[in-house]
Coordinates of C-alpha atoms in Angstrom, one line a residue:
X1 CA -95.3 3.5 -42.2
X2 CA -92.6 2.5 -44.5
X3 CA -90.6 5.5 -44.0
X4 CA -90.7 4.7 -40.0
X5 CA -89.6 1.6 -40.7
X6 CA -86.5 2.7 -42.7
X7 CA -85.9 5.5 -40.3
X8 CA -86.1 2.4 -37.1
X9 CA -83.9 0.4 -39.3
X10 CA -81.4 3.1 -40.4
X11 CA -81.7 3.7 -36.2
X12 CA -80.5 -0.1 -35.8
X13 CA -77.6 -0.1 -38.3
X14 CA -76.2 2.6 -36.4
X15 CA -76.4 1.3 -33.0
X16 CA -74.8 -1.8 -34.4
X17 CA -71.7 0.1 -35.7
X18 CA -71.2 2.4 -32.9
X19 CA -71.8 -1.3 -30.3
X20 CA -68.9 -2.8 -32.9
X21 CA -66.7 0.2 -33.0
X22 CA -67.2 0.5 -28.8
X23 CA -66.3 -3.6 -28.3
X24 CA -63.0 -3.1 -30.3
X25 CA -60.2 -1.6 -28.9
X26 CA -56.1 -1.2 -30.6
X27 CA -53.4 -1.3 -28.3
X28 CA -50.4 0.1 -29.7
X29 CA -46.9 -1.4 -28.9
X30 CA -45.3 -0.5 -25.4
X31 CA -48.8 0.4 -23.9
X32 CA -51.4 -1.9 -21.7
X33 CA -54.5 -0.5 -21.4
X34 CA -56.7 -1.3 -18.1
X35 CA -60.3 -2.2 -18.6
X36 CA -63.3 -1.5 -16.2
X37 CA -66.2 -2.9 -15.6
X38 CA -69.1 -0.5 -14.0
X39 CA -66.1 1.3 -12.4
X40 CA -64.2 -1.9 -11.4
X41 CA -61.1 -3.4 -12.7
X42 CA -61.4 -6.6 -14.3
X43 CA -58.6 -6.9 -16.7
X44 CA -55.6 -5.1 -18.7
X45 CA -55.4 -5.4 -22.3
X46 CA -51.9 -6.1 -23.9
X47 CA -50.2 -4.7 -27.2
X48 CA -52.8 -5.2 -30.5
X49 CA -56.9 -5.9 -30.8
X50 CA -59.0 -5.9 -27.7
X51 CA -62.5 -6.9 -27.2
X52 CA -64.6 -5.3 -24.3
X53 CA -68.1 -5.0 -23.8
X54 CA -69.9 -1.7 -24.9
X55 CA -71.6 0.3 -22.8
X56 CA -70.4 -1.9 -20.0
X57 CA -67.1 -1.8 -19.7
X58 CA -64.6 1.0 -20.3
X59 CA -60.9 1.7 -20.8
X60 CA -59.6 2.8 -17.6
X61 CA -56.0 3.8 -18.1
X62 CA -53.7 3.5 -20.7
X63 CA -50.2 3.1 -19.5
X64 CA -46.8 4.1 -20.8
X65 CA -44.9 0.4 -20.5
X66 CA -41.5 1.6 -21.7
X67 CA -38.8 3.4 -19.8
X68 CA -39.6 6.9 -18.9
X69 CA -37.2 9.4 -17.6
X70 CA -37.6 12.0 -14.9
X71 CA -36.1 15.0 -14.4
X72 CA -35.3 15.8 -10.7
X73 CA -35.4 19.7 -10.3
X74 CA -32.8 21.4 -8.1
X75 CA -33.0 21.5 -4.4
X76 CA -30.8 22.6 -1.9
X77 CA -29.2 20.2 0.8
X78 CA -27.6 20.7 4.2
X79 CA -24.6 18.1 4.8
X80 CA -23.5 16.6 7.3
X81 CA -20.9 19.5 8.0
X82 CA -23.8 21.8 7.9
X83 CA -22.6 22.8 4.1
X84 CA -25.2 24.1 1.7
X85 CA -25.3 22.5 -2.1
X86 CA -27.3 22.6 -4.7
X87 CA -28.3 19.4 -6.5
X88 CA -30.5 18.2 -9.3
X89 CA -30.6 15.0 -10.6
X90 CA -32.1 12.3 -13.3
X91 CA -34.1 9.2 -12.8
X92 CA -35.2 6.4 -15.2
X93 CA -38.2 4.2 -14.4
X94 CA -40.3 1.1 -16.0
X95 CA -44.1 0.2 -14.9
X96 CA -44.1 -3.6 -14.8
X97 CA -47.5 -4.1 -13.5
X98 CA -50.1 -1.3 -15.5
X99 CA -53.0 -2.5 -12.8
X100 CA -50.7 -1.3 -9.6
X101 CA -49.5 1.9 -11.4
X102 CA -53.0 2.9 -12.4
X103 CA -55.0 1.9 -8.9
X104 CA -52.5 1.9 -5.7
X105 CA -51.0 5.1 -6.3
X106 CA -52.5 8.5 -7.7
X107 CA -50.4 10.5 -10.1
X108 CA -47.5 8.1 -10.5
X109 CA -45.1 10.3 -12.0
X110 CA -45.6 13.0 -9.4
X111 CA -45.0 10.2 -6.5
X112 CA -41.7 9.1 -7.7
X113 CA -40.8 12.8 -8.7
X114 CA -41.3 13.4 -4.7
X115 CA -40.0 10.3 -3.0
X116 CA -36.9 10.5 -4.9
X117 CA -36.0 13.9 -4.1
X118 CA -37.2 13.4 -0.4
X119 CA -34.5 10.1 -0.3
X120 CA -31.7 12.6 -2.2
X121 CA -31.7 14.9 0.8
X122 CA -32.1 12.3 3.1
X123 CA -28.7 10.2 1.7
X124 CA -26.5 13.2 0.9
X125 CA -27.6 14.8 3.8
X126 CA -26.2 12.0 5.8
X127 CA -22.6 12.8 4.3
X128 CA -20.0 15.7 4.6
X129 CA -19.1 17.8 1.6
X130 CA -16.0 15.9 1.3
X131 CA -17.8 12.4 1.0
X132 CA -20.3 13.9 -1.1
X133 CA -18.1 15.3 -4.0
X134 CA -16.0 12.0 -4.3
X135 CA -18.3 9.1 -3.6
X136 CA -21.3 10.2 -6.1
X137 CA -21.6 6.6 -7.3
X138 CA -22.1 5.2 -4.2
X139 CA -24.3 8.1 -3.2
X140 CA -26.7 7.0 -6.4
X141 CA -27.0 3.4 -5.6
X142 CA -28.0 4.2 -2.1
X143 CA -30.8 6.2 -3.8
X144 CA -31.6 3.8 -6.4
X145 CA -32.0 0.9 -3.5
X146 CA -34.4 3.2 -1.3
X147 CA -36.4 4.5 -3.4
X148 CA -36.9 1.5 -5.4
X149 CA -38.1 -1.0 -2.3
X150 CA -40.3 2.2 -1.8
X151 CA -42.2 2.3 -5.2
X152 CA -42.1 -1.5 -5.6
X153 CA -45.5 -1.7 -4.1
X154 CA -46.6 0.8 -7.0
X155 CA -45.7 -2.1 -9.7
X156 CA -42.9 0.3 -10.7
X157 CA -39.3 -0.7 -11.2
X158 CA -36.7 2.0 -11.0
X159 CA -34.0 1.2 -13.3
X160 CA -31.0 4.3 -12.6
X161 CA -31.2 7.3 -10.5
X162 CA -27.8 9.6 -11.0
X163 CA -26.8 12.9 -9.8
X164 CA -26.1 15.7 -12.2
X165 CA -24.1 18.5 -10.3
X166 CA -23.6 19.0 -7.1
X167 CA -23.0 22.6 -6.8
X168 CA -21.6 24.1 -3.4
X169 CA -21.8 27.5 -2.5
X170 CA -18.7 29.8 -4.4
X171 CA -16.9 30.8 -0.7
X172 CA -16.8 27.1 0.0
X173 CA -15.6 26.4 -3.4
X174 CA -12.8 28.7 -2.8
X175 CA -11.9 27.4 0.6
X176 CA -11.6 24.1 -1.1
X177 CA -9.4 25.6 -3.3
X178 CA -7.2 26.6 -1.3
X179 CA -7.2 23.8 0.9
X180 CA -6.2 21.4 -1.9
X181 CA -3.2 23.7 -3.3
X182 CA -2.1 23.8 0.7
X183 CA -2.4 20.2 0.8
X184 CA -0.7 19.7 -2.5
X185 CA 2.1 22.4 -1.1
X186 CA 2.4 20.0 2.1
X187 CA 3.0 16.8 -0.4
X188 CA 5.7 18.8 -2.3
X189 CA 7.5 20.2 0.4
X190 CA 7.6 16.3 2.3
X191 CA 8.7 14.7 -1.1
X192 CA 11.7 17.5 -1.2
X193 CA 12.8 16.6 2.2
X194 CA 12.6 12.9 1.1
X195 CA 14.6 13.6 -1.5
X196 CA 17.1 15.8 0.8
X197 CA 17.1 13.1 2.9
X198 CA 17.9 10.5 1.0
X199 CA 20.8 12.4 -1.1
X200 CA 22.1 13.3 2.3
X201 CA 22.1 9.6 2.7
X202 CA 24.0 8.3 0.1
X203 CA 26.5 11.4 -0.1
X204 CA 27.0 10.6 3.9
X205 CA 27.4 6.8 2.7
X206 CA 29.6 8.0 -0.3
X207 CA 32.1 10.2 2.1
X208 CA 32.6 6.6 4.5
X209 CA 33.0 4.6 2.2
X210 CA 35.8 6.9 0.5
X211 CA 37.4 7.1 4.0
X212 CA 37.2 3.5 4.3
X213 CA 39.0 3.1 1.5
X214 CA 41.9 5.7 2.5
X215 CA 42.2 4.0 5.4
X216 CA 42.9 0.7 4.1
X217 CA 44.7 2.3 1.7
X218 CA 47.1 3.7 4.3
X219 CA 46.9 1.0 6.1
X220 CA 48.9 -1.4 3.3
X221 CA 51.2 1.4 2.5
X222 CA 52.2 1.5 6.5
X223 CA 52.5 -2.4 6.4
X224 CA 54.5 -2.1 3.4
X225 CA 56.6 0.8 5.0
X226 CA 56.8 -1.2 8.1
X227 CA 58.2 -4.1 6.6
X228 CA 60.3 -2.2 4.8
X229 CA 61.8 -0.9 7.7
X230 CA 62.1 -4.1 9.0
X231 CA 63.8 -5.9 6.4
X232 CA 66.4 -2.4 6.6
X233 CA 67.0 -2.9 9.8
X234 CA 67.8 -6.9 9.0
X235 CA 70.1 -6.2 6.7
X236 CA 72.0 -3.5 8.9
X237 CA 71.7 -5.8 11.6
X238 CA 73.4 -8.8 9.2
X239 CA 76.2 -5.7 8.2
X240 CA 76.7 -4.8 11.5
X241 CA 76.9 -8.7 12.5
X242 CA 79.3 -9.7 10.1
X243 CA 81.3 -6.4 11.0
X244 CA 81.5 -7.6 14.3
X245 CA 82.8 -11.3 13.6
X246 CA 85.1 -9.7 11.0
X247 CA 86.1 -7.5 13.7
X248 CA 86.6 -10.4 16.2
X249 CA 88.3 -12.5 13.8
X250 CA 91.4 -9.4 14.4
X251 CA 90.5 -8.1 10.7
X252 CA 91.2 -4.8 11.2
X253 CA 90.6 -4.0 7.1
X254 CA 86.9 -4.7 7.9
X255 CA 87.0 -1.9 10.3
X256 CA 88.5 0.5 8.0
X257 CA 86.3 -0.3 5.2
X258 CA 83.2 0.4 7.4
X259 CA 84.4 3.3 9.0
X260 CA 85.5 4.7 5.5
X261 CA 81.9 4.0 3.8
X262 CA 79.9 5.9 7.1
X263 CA 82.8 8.8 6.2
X264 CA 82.4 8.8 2.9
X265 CA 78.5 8.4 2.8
X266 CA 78.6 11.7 5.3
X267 CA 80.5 13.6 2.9
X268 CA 78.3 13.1 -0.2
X269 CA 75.0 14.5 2.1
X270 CA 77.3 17.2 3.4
X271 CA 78.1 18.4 -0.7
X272 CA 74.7 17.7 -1.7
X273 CA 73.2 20.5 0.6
X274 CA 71.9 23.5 -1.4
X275 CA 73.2 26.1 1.1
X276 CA 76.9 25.0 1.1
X277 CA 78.9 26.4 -1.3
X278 CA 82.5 25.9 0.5
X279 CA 83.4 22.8 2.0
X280 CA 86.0 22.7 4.8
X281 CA 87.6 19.2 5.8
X282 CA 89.6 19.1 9.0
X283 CA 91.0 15.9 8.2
X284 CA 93.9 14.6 7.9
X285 CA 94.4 13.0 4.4
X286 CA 96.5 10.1 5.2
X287 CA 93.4 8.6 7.4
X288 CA 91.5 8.9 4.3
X289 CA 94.0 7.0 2.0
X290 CA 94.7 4.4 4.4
X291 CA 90.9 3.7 4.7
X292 CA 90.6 3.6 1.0
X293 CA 93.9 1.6 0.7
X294 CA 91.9 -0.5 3.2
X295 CA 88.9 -0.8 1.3
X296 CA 91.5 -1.7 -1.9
X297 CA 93.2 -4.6 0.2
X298 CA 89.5 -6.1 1.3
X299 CA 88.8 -5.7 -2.5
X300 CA 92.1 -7.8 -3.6
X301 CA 91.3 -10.1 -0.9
X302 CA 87.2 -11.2 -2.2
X303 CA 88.4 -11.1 -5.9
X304 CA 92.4 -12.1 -5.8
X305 CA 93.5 -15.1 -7.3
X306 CA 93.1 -18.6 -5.2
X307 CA 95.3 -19.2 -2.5
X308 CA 98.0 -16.6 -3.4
X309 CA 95.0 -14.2 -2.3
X310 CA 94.2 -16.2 0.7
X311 CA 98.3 -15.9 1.7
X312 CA 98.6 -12.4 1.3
X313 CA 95.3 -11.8 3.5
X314 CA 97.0 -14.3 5.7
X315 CA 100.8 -12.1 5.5
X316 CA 98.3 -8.9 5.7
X317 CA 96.8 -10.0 8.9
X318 CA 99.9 -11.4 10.5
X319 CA 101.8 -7.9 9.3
X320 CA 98.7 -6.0 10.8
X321 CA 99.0 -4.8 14.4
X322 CA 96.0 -4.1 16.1
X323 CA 96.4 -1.2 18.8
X324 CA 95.6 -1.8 22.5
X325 CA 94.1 0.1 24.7
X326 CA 95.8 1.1 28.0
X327 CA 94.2 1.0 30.9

């Protein structure tokens, strides 16, 4: 009997350990674990020591609480110009509530792997190619806002969704190719025009302004000439004046002298020529000498002395006998 006792006690001690070791439960840091009772949730257990009830209650699920990553495998997507791309992608995720994650959706992971690829074809395929190569951020925030309202529900938070490569097909790729270098052609050849253009433009500017300036320049130089002509003219018109008063006075030296400077003045143009070498003057030389003798008396007559000068022009004049014309 004592041996059955031991053996029922030995029986006890064990029960008692395994009961202790079954109400404690560790939680280790970033993990909640969710406890059920006869199959029902009742509570979650945080981060450290737990206490549950052996035999009755259980751990249900023990769930990652830090930020997980997904990878999105590649799929192909038709755009909206009926293109065909390849894309994968990458998306981060935090469970906020472990009791949602655990009981309102069944393989979480799996869900989130397949709502985010179903909401990648359904934004990019709502785009042409062009669209789609140069607005990825915007197409990964469109993403990130759908497909997060859409696992909300799930007590999941998704953090960042972004697209790795976008891969189009390697024709396509080459028509793009040479659609930018025809564009980039097209934006040379219009900025060498410009340029053209607007040398054209200042040379054109360049050229009027220079003929501008000719033209004022000969503009002065005629006013100059012309006023130079002008004051000429004055002062043959004052010669020729005087002439004629001198000639109306009866001074018939002031004739002489003028007719004897035109003569004279004739004769130095006539020497000057290059193609005369032999001069011939039909003139009698007496008309010359009296018109010099004339210019001589006119002479004594400006710069003689006082009055006798004035007498002797007077003697000259009186002496002088002007020749009339018969008619």
């Amino acid at each position: 009997m004592l041996e059955g006792f031991s053996v029922f006690v030995l029986v006890l001690l064990a029960l008692a350990v395994i009961t202790l070791f079954k109400s404690i439960t560790t939680v280790p840091q970033g993990f909640e674990y969710t406890v059920e009772r006869f199959g029902r949730y009742i509570k979650t257990l945080g981060p450290g020591l737990g206490i549950i009830l052996p035999f009755i209650d259980r751990v249900g699920s023990k769930m990652n609480m830090m930020e997980q990553v997904l990878e999105v495998p590649s799929q192909e997507v038709i755009t909206k110009d009926n293109a065909m791309v390849q894309v994968d992608g990458v998306a981060f995720f935090q469970v906020l509530d472990a009791a949602k994650a655990t009981y309102e959706v069944n393989r979480l992971e799996n869900a989130i792997l397949n709502i985010t690829m179903t909401n990648i074809r359904t934004v990019m395929g709502s785009m042409d190619l062009d669209s789609l190569l140069s607005q990825r951020d915007d197409i990964n925030h469109a993403i990130l806002g759908v497909v997060d309202q859409a696992t909300s529900p799930w007590g999941v938070k998704m953090t960042r969704i972004d697209i790795k490569d976008i891969n189009p097909p390697r024709d396509l790729v080459d028509s793009m190719a040479r659609q930018m270098k025809a564009e980039r052609d097209k934006r040379a050849a219009i900025l060498e025009a410009q340029g053209a253009r607007e040398s054209a433009i200042l040379k054109a500017e360049g050229e009027k302004q220079a003929i501008m300036l000719d033209a004022e320049g000969r503009r002065e130089a005629a006013f100059r000439d012309a006023e130079a002509r002008e004051r000429a003219a004055e002062a043959e018109a004052n010669a020729t004046r005087m002439v004629s008063v001198a000639i109306a006075e009866g001074d018939v030296q002031a004739v002489n002298y003028f007719v004897a400077n035109n003569y004279i003045t004739a004769l130095e143009s006539i020497a000057k020529s290059p193609n005369q070498k032999l001069l011939m003057l039909p003139v009698e030389a007496s008309s010359v000498i009296g018109s010099i003798a004339g210019v001589a008396e006119i002479a004594k007559e400006a710069f003689g002395e006082g009055g006798g000068g004035a007498q002797r022009s007077g003697s000259a004049q009186r002496g002088a006998s002007v020749p009339k014309v018969k008619q």
